[in-house]
Coordinates of C-alpha atoms in Angstrom, one line a residue:
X23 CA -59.0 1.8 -49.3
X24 CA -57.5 -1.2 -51.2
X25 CA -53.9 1.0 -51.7
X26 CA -53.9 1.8 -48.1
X27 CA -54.8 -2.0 -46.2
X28 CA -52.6 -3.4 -49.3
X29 CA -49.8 -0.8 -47.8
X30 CA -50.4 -1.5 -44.5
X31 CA -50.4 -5.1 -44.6
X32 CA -47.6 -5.6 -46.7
X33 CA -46.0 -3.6 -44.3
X34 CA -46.3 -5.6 -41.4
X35 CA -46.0 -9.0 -43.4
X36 CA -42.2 -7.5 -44.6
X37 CA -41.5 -5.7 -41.3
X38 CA -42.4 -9.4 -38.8
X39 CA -40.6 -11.4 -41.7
X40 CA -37.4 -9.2 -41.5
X41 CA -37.1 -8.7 -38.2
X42 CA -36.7 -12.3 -37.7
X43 CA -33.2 -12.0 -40.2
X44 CA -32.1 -9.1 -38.2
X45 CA -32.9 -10.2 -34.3
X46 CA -31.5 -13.5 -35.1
X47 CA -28.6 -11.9 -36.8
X48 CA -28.0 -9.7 -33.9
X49 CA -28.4 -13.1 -31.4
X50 CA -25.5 -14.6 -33.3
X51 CA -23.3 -11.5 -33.1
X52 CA -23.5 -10.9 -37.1
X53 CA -23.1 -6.9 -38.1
X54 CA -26.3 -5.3 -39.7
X55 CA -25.8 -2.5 -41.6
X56 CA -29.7 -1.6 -42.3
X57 CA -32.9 -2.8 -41.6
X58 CA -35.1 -1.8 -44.6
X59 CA -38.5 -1.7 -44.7
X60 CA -39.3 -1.2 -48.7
X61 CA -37.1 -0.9 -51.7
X62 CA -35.6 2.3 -53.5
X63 CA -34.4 5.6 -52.7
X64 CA -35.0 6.2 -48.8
X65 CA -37.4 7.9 -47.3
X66 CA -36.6 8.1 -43.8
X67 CA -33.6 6.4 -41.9
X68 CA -32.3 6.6 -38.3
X69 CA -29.1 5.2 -37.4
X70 CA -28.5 3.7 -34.3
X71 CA -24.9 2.3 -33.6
X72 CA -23.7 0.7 -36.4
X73 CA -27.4 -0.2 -38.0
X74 CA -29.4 2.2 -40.3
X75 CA -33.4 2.1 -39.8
X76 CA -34.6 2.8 -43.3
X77 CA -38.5 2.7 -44.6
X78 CA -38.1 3.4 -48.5
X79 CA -40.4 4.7 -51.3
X80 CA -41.5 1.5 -52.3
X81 CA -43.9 -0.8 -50.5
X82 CA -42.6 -4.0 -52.2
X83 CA -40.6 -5.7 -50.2
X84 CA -37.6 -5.3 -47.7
X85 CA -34.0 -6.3 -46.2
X86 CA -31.6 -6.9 -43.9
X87 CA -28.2 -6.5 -44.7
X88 CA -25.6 -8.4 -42.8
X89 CA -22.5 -8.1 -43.5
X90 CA -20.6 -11.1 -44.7
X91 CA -23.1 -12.5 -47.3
X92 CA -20.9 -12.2 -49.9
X93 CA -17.6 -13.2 -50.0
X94 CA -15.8 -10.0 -51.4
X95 CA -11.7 -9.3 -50.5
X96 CA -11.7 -5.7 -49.4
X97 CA -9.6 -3.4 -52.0
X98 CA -7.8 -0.9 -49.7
X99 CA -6.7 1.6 -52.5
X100 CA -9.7 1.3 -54.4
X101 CA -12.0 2.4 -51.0
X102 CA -9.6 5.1 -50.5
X103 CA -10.0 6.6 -54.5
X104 CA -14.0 6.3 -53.6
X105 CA -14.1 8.3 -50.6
X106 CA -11.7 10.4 -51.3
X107 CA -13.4 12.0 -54.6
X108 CA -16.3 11.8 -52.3
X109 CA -15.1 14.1 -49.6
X110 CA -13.5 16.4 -52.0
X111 CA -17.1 16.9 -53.5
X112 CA -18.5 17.3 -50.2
X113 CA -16.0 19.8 -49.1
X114 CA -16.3 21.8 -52.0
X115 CA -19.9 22.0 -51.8
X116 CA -19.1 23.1 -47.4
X117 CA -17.0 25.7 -48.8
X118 CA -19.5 27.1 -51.6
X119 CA -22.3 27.1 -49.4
X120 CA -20.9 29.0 -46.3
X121 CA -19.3 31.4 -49.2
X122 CA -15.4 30.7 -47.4
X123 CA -12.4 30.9 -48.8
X124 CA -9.3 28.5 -47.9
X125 CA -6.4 27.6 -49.1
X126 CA -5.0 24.9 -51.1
X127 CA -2.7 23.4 -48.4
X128 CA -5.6 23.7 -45.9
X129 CA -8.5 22.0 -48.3
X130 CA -5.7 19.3 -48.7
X131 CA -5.0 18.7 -45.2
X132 CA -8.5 18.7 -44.0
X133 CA -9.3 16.1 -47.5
X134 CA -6.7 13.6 -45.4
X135 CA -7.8 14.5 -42.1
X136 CA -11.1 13.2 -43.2
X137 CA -9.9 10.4 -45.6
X138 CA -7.6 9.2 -42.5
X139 CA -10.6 9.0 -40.3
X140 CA -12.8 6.8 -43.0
X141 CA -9.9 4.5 -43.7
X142 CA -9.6 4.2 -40.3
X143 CA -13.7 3.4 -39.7
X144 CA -14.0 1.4 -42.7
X145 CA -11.0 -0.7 -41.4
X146 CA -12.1 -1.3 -38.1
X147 CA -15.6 -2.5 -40.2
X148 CA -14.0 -4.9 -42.1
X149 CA -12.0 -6.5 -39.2
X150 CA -16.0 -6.9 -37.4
X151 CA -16.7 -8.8 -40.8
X152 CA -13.7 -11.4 -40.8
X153 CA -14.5 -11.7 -37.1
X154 CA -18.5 -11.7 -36.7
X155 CA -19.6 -12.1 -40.9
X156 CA -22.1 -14.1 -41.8
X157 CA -20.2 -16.4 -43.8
X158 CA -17.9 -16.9 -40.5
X159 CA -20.4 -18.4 -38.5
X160 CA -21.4 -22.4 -38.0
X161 CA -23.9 -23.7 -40.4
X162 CA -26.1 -24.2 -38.1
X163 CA -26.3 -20.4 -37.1
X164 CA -26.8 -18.8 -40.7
X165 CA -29.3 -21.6 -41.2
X166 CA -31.3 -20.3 -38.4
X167 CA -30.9 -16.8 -39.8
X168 CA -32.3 -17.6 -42.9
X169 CA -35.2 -19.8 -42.0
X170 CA -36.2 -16.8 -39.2
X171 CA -37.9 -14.4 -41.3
X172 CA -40.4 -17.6 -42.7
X173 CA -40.7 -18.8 -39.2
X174 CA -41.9 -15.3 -37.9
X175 CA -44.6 -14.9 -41.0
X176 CA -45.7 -18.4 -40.3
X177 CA -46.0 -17.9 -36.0
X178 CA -47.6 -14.5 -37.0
X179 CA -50.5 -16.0 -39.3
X180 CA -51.0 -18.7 -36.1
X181 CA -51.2 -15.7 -34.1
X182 CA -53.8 -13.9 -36.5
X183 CA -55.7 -17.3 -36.9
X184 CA -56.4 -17.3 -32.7
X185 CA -57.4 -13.9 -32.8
X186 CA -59.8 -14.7 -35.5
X187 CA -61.3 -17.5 -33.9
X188 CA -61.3 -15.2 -30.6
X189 CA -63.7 -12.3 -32.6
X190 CA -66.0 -15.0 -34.2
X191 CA -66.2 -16.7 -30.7
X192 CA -67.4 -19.8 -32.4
X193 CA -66.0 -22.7 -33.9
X194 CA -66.0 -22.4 -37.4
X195 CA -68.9 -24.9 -39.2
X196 CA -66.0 -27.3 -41.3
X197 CA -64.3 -27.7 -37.5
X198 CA -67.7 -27.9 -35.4
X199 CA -68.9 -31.1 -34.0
X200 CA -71.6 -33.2 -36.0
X201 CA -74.2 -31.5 -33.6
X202 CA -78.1 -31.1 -34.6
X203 CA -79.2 -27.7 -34.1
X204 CA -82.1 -27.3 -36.4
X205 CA -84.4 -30.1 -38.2
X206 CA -85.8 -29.0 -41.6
X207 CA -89.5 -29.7 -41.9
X208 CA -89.4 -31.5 -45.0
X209 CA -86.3 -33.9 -43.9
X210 CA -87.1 -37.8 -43.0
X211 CA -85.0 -37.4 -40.0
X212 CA -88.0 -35.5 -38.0
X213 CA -88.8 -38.2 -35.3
X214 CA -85.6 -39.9 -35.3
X215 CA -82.7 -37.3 -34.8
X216 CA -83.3 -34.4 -31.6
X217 CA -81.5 -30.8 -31.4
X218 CA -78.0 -31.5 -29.4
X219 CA -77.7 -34.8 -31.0
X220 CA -74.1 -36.1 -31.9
X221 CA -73.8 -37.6 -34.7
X222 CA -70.9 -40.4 -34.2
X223 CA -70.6 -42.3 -37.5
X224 CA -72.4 -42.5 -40.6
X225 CA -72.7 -46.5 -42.2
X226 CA -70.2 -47.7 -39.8
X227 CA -67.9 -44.5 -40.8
X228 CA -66.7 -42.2 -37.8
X229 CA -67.4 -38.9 -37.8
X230 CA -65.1 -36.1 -36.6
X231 CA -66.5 -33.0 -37.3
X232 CA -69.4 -31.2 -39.8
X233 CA -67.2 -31.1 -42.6
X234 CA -67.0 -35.1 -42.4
X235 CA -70.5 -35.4 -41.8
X236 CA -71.7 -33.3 -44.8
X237 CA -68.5 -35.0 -47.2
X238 CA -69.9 -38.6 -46.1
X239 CA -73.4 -37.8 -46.7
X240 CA -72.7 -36.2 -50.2
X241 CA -71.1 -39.2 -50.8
X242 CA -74.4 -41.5 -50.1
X243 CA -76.4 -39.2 -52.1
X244 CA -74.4 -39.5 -55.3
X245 CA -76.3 -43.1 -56.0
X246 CA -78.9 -43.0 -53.2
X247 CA -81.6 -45.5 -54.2
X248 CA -83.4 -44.7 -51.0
X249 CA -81.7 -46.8 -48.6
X250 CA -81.8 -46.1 -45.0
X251 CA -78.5 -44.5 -43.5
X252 CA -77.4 -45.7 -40.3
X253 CA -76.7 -43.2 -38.0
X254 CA -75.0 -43.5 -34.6
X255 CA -75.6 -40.8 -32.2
X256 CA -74.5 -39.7 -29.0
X257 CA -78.3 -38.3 -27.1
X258 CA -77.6 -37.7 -23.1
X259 CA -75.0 -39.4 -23.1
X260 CA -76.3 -42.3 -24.3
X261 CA -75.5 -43.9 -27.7
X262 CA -78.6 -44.8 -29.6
X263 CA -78.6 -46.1 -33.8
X264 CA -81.3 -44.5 -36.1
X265 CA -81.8 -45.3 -39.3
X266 CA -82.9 -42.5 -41.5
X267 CA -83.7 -41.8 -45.5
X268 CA -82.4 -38.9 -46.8
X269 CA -85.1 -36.1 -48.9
X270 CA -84.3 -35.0 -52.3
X271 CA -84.0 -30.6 -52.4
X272 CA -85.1 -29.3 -55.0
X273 CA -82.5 -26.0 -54.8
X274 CA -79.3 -28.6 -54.1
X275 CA -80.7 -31.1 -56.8
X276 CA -79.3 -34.0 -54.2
X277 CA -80.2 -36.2 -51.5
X278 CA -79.7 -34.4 -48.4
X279 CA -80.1 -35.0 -44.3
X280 CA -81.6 -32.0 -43.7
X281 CA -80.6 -30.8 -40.3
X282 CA -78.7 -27.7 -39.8
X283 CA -75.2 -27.1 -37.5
X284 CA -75.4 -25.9 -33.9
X285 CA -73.6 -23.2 -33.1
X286 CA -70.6 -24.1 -30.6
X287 CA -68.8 -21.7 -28.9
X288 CA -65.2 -21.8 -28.7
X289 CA -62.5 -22.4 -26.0
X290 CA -59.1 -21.4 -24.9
X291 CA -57.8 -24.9 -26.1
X292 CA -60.4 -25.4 -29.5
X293 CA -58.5 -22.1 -30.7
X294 CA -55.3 -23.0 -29.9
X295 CA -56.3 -26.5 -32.1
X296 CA -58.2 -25.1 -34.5
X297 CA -55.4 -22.4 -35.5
X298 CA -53.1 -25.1 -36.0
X299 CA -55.6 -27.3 -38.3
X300 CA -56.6 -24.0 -39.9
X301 CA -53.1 -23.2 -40.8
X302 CA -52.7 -26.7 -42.4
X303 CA -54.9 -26.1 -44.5
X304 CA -54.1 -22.5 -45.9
X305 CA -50.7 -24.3 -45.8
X306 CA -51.6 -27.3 -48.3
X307 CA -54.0 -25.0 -50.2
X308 CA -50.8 -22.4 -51.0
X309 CA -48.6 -25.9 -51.8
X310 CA -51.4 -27.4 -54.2
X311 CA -51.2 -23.2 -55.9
X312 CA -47.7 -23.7 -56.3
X313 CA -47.8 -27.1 -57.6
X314 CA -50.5 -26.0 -60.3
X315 CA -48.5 -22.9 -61.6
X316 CA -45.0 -25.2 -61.7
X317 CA -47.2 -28.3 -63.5
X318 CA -49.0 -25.9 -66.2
X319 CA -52.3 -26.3 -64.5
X320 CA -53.1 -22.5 -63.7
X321 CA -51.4 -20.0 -66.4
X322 CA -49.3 -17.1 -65.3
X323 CA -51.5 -14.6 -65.4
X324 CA -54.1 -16.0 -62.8
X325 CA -51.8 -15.1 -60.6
X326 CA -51.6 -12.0 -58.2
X327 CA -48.7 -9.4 -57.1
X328 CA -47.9 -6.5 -55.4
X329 CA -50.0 -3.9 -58.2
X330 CA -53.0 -6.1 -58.2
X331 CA -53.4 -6.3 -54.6
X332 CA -55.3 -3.5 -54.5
X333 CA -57.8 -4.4 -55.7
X334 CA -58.5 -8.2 -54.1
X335 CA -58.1 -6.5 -50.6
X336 CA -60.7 -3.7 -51.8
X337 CA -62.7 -6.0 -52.7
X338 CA -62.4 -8.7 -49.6
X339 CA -62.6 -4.9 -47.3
X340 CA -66.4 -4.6 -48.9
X341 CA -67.6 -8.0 -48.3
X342 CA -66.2 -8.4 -44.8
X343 CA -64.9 -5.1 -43.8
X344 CA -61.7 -5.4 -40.9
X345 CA -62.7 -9.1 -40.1
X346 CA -61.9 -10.2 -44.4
X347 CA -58.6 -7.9 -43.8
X348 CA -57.1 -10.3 -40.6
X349 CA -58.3 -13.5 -43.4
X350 CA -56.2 -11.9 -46.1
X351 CA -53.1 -11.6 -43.9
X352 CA -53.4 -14.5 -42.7
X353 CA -53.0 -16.1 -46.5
X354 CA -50.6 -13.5 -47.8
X355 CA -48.6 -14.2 -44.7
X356 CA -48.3 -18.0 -45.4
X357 CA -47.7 -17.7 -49.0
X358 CA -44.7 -15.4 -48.8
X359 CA -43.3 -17.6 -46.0
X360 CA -43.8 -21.0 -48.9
X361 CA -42.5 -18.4 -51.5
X362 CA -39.3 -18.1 -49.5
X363 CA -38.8 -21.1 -48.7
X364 CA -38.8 -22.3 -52.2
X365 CA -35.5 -23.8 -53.6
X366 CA -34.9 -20.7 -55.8
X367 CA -31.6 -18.9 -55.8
X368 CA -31.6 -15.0 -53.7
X369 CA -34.5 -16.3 -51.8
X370 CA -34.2 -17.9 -48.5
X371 CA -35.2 -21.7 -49.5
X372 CA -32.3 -21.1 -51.9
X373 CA -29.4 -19.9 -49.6
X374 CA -30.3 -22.5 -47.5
X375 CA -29.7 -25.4 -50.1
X376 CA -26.1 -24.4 -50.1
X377 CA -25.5 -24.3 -46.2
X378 CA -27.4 -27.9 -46.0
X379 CA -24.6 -29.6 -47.1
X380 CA -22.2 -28.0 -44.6
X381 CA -23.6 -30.4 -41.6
X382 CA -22.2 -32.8 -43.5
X383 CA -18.9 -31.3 -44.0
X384 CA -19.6 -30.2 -47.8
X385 CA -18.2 -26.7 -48.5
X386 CA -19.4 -25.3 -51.5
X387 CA -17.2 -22.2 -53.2
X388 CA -18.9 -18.9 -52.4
X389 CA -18.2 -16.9 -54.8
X390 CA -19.9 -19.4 -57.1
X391 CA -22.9 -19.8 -55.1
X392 CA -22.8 -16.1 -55.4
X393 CA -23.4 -16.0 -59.1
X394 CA -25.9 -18.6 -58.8
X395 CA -27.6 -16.1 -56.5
X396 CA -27.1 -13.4 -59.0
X397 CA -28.3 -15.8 -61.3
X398 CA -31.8 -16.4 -59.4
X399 CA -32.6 -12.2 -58.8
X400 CA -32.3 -11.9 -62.0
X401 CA -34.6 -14.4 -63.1
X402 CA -37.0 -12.9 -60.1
X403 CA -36.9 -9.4 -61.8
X404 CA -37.9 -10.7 -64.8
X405 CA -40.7 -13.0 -63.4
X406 CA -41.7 -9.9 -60.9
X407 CA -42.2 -8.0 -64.1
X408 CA -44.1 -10.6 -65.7
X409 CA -46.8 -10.0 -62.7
X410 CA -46.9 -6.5 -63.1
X411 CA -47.5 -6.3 -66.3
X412 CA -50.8 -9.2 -65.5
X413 CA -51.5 -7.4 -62.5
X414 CA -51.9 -4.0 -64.6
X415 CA -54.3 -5.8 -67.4
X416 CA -56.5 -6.9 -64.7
X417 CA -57.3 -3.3 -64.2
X418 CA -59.0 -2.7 -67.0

C-alpha cells in the first residue's frame, strides 16, 4: 500500500504544482510543448494543438516545457540534416513493411515533399518562439510563471488543511481554547476551577489557547516550590481569580494542573483560521529542517526521498489509515513548494534570482545563466543520488 499512496500522492503534488507553470504559461500567451507528468521514456501522451499530454514511466517528478527557456539560435541546415535522415528511416521502414516497391526518383521526391512540410512547421514554430517565448516576455510575467507551480502546492496543502479540520470537526487541542472539560480527582484545583471554565491568564500572563496554557504551566512547574498560581477565568461570563497549587504526577514526574481539554467543535471561520496557523507551522517546521541539514545539525542520510517514501507513508497509512494520508500531503506538499523555492540553480527559487534583477533594469546574459542552470541539475543529480542510495539502506 506504501508504493501505491506514495504513487498517488506524488502524483497529485507534481500534477497541481505543474499545472500552475503551464496555465500560467498559457495566460501569458507562452508556447507549451508538453505537459509531463513523470520522468523518462513515455508512457502515454495525447496531443492536443500544439501541446503533448505525457504521463512517463517514472513517478519522480515532472515538467512543463515552454518554449523559450533557453536562449538557443535556431540552425536551419542543421534541423534539416536531422529530419531529413529521420524521414528517410521512417520511409524505408513504410516501404519494408507494406512489402512496396518505388522508385528512386519517387522515394526522393516524397523525402522533400515531407522535409518541405517539416521545415515549413518547424519554421512557423520558431517564429511563435521569437514572438510569444518565454524569454520574450516582461519580468514580471515569467516571474509569475515560475513562482505558480509553489503557489499551487502551497493553496493546495491550505485546501487539504480545511478539509482536515472539516473530517475531525473539532478544533485541534494545541488551537482549542483554555476550556476545563474534566477535573482529575487527585488535582488541587477541585473546588476552585468548574467544567466550561476559561482560563484567561496564568500569573498575570494571557492565555490564548491550550498549547499556551500547558507551555506556561510547564514553565511554573520546572521550580514549583508550591506556590499558589493565579488563575483568571472567565465562568458565565463573569471574570473571577482563583488561586490554585499544582499536584505532583507520578507518570509525568512534574507539577501539573490537572484538568483535561474540552472538546470544541469547529466553525466555518476557526477552519479557515486554523488552516492558516496550521500552515505556519508545517511552514517554519520545514524552514527549521532545511536550516539543520545546510548548518550540519541533521546528517544527510536522516533525510527522506522519493525510494524511501514508501515506506513512511506505509507506515503513517497503519497508524492513521486515509486521515494520516491527507497529513502526509499536506507536509510533502509544503516541503517541495520550500524546496523550489530555494535559491538553487534549475529549480524555481533559482531562475527567479536571475529575473529579480530585471525590475530594476539589470539584464543578466542568458546563455550564462544557462550554464549556471546546467551547473545546478547537475549538482541535483548527484545529490538526488545521494538520497537514493540512503533511502535504499533504510530498507534493510
Amino acid at each position: 500500500m506504501g508504493i501505491i499512496f506514495t504513487i498517488i500522492i506524488l502524483g497529485i503534488i507534481v500534477f497541481i504544482h505543474e499545472l500552475g507553470h503551464f496555465a500560467t504559461a498559457k495566460y501569458f500567451g507562452m508556447p507549451v510543448t508538453e505537459f509531463a507528468i513523470g520522468m523518462g521514456p513515455r508512457l502515454f501522451s495525447v496531443k492536443k494543438e500544439e501541446t503533448v499530454y505525457s504521463i512517463r514511466i517514472l513517478p519522480l517528478g515532472g515538467f512543463v516545457n515552454i518554449e523559450g527557456m533557453q536562449p538557443e539560435k535556431f540552425d536551419l541546415e542543421a534541423f534539416k540534416k536531422e529530419r531529413m535522415d529521420e524521414i528517410i528511416e521512417k520511409l524505408k521502414d513504410e516501404i519494408n513493411s507494406e512489402n512496396n516497391e518505388i522508385k528512386d526518383e519517387q522515394f526522393i521526391s516524397e523525402v522533400k515533399k515531407r522535409l518541405d512540410a517539416a521545415v515549413k512547421q518547424e519554421l512557423k514554430r520558431q517564429e511563435n518562439i521569437q514572438k510569444n517565448g518565454f524569454f520574450t516576455k516582461s519580468p514580471f510575467s515569467r516571474f509569475i510563471v515560475l513562482i505558480a507551480g509553489v503557489v499551487m502546492n502551497f493553496i493546495s496543502a491550505l485546501v487539504a488543511l480545511y478539509i482536515m479540520l472539516s473530517i475531525a470537526g473539532v478544533v485541534p487541542p494545541q488551537y482549542s481554547q483554555a476550556i476545563v472539560g474534566e477535573i482529575e480527582q487527585n488535582s488541587k484545583a477541585n473546588g476552585k476551577l468548574k467544567v466550561n471554565d476559561k482560563i484567561l491568564t496564568i500569573n498575570g500572563k494571557n492565555i490564548a489557547n491550550w498549547s499556551e496554557m500547558t507551555k506556561k504551566i510547564g514553565e511554573i512547574s520546572q521550580n514549583y516550590k508550591n506556590e499558589d498560581v493565579i488563575l483568571k477565568v472567565l465562568r458565565d461570563n463573569k471574570e473571577i481569580t482563583e488561586n490554585v497549587k499544582l499536584a505532583y504526577n507520578e507518570k509525568t514526574r512534574s507539577n501539573i494542573l490537572g484538568i483535561h481539554l474540552l472538546s470544541q467543535k469547529s466553525t466555518f471561520g476557526e477552519r479557515i483560521k486554523i488552516s492558516f496557523i496550521m500552515f505556519g507551522d508545517y511552514f517554519k517546521l520545514t524552514l527549521d529542517g532545511v536550516k539543520m541539514l545546510v548548518t550540519g545539525k541533521v546528517a544527510m542520510k536522516e533525510m527522506t526521498g522519493p525510494v524511501g517514501l514508501p515506506k513512511v507513508i506505509g507506515e503513517a497509512y497503519g497508524q492513521g489509515g486515509l486521515f494520516a494520508m491527507l497529513g502526509v500531503f499536506i507536509l510533502i506538499s509544503i516541503n517541495i513548494g520550500i524546496m523550489n523555492l530555494l535559491p538553487i540553480p534549475a529549480l524555481d527559487g533559482g531562475r527567479l534570482i536571475f529575473i529579480i534583477p530585471e525590475f530594476f533594469g539589470i539584464k543578466i546574459n542568458k546563455k550564462i545563466e544557462e550554464k549556471i542552470h546546467l551547473i545546478g541539475m547537475i549538482f541535483l543529480l548527484v545529490l538526488m543520488m545521494i538520497i537514493v542510495f540512503f533511502d535504499v539502506t533504510k530498507y534493510f
